[in-house]
C-alpha angles and dihedrals in degrees: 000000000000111000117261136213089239101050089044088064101041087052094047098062101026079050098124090229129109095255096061085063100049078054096050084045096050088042089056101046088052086061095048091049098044090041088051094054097049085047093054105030113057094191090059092062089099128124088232093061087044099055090043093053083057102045081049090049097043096053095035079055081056093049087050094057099041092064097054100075082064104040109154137293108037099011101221125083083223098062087156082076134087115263123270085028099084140025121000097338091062097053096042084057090058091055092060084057114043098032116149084213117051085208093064086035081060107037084052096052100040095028119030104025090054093045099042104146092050089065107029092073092055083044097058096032097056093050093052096049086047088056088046106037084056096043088053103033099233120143095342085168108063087031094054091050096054093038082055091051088055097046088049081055090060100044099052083043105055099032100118095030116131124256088011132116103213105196092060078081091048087058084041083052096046091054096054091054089045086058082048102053099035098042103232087186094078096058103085091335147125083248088065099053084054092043084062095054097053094113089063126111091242095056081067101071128082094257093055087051100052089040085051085056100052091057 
């Protein structure tokens, strides 16, 4: 029987491996955040921030699984392989290959691919902040932004691959900036619980103002 969306879901967080409970943990702690807000902020109790908690949950929980195919140290989940055939090495591979830019072709193949485990670190690293900064709500903004930069890499970078649609990454692209501009985070997050607090005297500094920002 051909795989379903259902049954793929149900698989990836019943799977008995120790991911599945850092999901299950970081699923958890979304509800509890989310559940603390609406408690607490009576002006937060709306279907829309409801939906949009959701929406937030459901794509952080993407960006979750999609960095699990390049978890450290190796980033690949084939580490038996030879390098550039599995895992992060291999697409970005095919980014020095199918750029849009020849510039971004070039930087990939003479930057980035010899120097593969200096960025794969940042690489992995920013995905998974960008999953857990929208599961739990913190500092969507300046995330979003970042996950959208990433997304707008990938796009440029696999538009002439072969057996791709490019502009599913472009919608991918547009949601982020609509997280972005209209600050998911606030809607059951930890954003919201800052955003109430901007009256205070530490929301003056310097510090409160670039963490404002950032949610």
């Amino acid at each position: 029987m051909n795989p379903n969306p259902l049954f793929d879901v149900v698989a990836f967080i019943t799977q008995p491996v120790w991911t599945t409970a850092v999901f299950w943990l970081l699923a958890l702690t979304s509800v509890l955040i989310a559940a603390f807000v609406w408690r607490h902020f009576v002006e937060q109790r709306t279907t829309s921030n409801l939906l949009q908690w959701s929406i937030r949950f459901v794509m952080g929980a993407f960006w979750w699984q999609q960095s699990l195919w390049k978890l450290p140290p190796f980033y690949t989940d084939h580490p038996e392989a030879p390098f550039g055939e599995t895992g992060l090495a291999y697409w970005m591979g095919l980014l020095g290959k199918h750029a849009a830019i020849p510039l971004q072709a070039d930087f990939v193949n003479h930057v980035v691919l010899p120097h593969f485990y200096w960025f794969a670190p940042l690489v992995y690293l920013l995905e998974l902040l960008t999953g857990v900064s929208l599961m739990f709500g913190a500092f969507v903004r300046a995330f979003a932004i970042i996950g959208a930069l990433q997304i707008l890499n990938i796009w440029l970078g696999l538009y002439s691959a072969p057996g791709e649609w490019p502009w599913t990454y472009f919608f991918l692209l547009l949601l982020q900036v609509v997280f972005a501009v209209h600050c998911y985070g606030r809607s059951l997050g930890i954003d919201a619980v800052l955003d109430a607090g901007r009256g205070s005297r530490d929301r003056t500094g310097l510090v409160g103002r670039l963490l404002a920002a950032a949610a």
